[in-house]
C-alpha positions in Angstrom: -0.2 0.1 -0.2 1.1 3.3 -1.0 1.4 5.9 2.1 1.1 9.5 1.1 3.3 10.5 4.2 5.8 9.2 3.2 5.9 10.6 -0.1 5.7 13.6 1.2 8.9 12.8 3.6 10.4 11.5 -0.2 10.0 14.6 -1.4 11.0 17.1 1.6 14.3 15.7 1.9 14.9 15.2 -1.4 14.3 19.0 -1.7 16.3 19.6 1.5 19.6 17.2 0.2 19.0 18.8 -3.0 20.2 22.2 -1.7 22.1 21.4 1.1 20.8 22.0 4.3 20.7 20.5 7.6 17.8 18.9 8.9 18.3 21.8 12.1 18.7 23.7 10.4 15.2 23.9 8.5 13.8 22.4 11.6 14.7 26.4 13.2 13.8 28.3 10.3 10.6 26.2 9.8 9.7 26.6 13.7 9.2 22.7 14.6 11.3 20.1 16.6 15.0 18.2 15.3 13.0 14.6 15.9 9.4 16.1 14.9 10.8 17.3 10.9 13.3 13.9 10.6 9.8 11.7 12.1 8.4 13.6 8.7 10.7 13.3 6.3 11.3 9.2 7.5 6.6 9.1 6.9 6.6 8.4 10.7 4.8 11.4 11.0 1.4 12.7 9.6 2.6 16.4 9.0 -0.6 18.9 9.7 -0.8 21.4 6.5 0.2 24.2 8.9 3.5 22.6 9.3 3.5 21.8 5.7 3.4 24.7 5.5 5.5 25.9 7.2 8.4 23.4 6.3 7.8 25.0 2.7 8.7 28.3 3.8 11.6 27.5 5.6 12.6 25.0 2.3 12.0 28.4 -0.1 9.5 26.5 -1.2 6.0 26.4 -2.9 3.1 24.3 -1.0 1.7 23.3 -4.2 4.9 22.9 -5.9 5.4 19.9 -2.9 2.0 18.5 -3.0 2.4 18.5 -7.3 5.2 16.4 -7.3 4.0 13.6 -3.7 0.9 13.5 -6.3 2.7 12.8 -9.7 4.3 10.3 -8.0 1.6 9.3 -6.5 -0.1 8.9 -9.5 3.0 6.7 -10.8 3.2 4.2 -7.7 0.0 3.6 -8.0 0.6 3.0 -12.0 3.6 0.9 -11.1 1.5 -1.1 -8.7 -2.4 -1.5 -10.5 -3.6 -4.9 -12.6 -4.1 -4.0 -15.3 -0.1 -3.5 -16.7 1.0 -6.9 -15.8 -2.2 -7.7 -18.6 -0.2 -5.2 -20.9 3.0 -7.0 -23.1 5.8 -5.4 -21.8 7.0 -4.0 -25.3 3.5 -1.7 -25.2 4.5 -0.7 -22.2 5.3 3.4 -22.3 8.0 4.0 -19.9 7.1 5.0 -16.6 9.8 8.2 -15.5 12.0 7.0 -12.9 11.6 10.6 -11.0 9.4 13.1 -11.5 10.9 17.2 -13.2 11.1 19.7 -11.0 13.3 22.1 -9.9 15.1 25.4 -11.4 15.7 23.6 -14.4 12.5 23.0 -14.9 10.1 25.1 -16.9 6.4 23.4 -15.3 3.1 22.9 -16.6 2.8 24.9 -19.3 -1.3 24.8 -19.3 -1.1 25.9 -15.7 0.9 29.1 -16.4 -1.7 29.8 -19.3 -5.0 29.2 -16.9 -2.7 32.0 -14.1 -2.1 34.3 -17.3 -5.5 34.5 -18.0 
């Protein structure tokens, strides 16, 4: 079974590590205990929306970006676990990327930008 809190923790940890930030630094900026942040990153604790907003603020990343990455990872995990895939011959399956694009090199989703610009 796919646990949302584990995917969320993975995304938060990946963002922190990409920034070369320590747990202590982010926990101080987010005003959350070091131990609790560690448990959130390991998927052992469910973070409230307020706590997630605080952690995202400390990382300098919009909460919407984190939730989008989690959603994309969740969708990929569901696809990989779907029994329907077992019925499709391997040579007919679409490749599933191991990572979801993000970061400064990723230009975002054009359809979202069009909606925001309108």
